[in-house]
XYZ file of C-alpha atoms in Angstrom:
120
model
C 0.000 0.000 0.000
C 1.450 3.469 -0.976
C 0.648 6.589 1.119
C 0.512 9.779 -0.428
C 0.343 12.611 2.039
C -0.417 16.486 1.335
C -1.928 19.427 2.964
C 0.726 20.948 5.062
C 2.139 23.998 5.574
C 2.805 27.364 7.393
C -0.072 28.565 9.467
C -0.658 30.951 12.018
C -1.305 30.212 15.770
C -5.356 29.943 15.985
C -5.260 28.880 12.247
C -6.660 25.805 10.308
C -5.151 23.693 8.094
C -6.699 20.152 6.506
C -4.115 16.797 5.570
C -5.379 13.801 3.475
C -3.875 11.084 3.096
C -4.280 9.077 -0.114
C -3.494 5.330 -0.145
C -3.634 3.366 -3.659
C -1.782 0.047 -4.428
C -3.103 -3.805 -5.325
C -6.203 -4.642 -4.189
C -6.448 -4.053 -0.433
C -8.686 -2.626 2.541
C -7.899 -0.208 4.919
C -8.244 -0.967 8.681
C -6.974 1.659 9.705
C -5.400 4.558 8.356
C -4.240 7.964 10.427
C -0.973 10.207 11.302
C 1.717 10.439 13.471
C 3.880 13.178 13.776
C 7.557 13.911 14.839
C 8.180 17.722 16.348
C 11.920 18.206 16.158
C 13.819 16.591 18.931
C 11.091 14.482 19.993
C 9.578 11.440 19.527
C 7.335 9.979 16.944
C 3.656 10.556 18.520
C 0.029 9.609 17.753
C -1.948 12.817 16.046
C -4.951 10.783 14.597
C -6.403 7.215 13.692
C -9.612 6.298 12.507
C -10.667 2.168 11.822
C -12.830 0.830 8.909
C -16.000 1.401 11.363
C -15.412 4.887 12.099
C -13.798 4.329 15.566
C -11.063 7.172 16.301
C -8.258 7.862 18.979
C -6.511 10.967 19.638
C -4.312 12.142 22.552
C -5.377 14.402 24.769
C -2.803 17.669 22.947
C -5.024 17.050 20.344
C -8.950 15.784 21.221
C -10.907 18.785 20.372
C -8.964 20.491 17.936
C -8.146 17.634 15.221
C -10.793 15.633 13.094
C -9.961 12.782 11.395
C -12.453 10.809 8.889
C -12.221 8.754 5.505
C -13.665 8.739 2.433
C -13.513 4.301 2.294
C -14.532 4.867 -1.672
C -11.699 7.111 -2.450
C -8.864 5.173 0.044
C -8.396 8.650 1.698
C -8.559 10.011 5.236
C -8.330 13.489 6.307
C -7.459 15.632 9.444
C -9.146 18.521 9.973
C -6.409 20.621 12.717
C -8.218 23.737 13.898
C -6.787 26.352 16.560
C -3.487 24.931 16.251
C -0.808 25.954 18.332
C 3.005 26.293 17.993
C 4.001 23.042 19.865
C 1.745 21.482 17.258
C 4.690 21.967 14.741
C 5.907 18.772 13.226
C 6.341 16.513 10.255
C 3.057 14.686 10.043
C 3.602 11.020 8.756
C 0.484 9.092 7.074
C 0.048 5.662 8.611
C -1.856 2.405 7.421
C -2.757 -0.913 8.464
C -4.831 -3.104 5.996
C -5.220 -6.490 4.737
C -5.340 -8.123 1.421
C -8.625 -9.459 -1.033
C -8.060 -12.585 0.998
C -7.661 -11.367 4.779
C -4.131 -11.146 5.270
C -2.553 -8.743 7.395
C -0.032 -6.121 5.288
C 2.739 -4.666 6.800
C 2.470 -1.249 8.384
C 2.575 1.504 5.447
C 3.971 4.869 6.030
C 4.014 8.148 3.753
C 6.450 10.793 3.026
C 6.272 13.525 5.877
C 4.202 16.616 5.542
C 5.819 19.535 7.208
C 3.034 21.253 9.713
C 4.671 24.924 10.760
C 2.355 26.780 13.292
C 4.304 30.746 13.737
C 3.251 32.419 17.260
């Protein structure tokens, strides 16, 4: 499964900015499909997941002010970051998990990063 991520950029603090993340590949289904994101010097974190029934999971820096959802006919998922704040700035990685025609699990897939810049 390939990930193609897009939607970032430089945004103000209290601005909005929308990712999607576009997966496309052999025939496959998405289980789940979301973003991680890497702030420099820190660790690779959770932003955003949402599963083929809708389920999501955020952490807490984010519940409230992110949005994820999918489009299952067009392989996509998007998040929707309102009043964003400097500490949100990152690369935002697109993440996967799906399965093939036949039920078997695929590896993890990961996209290019997104840059995310929020100025004060």
């Amino acid at each position: 499964v390939q990930l193609q991520a897009s939607g970032g950029g430089l945004v103000q603090a209290g601005g909005s900015l929308r990712l999607s993340c576009a997966a496309s590949g052999s025939t496959f289904s998405i289980n789940v499909i979301g973003w991680y994101r890497r702030a420099p010097g820190k660790q690779r974190e959770l932003v955003a997941l949402i599963s083929s029934g809708g389920s999501t999971n955020y952490p807490d820096s984010v519940k409230g002010r992110f949005t994820i959802s999918r489009d299952n006919t067009k392989n996509t998922a998007y998040l929707q970051m309102s009043s964003l704040k400097p500490e949100d700035t990152a690369v935002y990685y697109c993440y996967a998990r799906a399965k093939t025609a036949q039920g078997i699990d695929l590896p993890s897939s990961w996209g290019q990063g997104t840059l995310v810049t929020v100025s004060s």
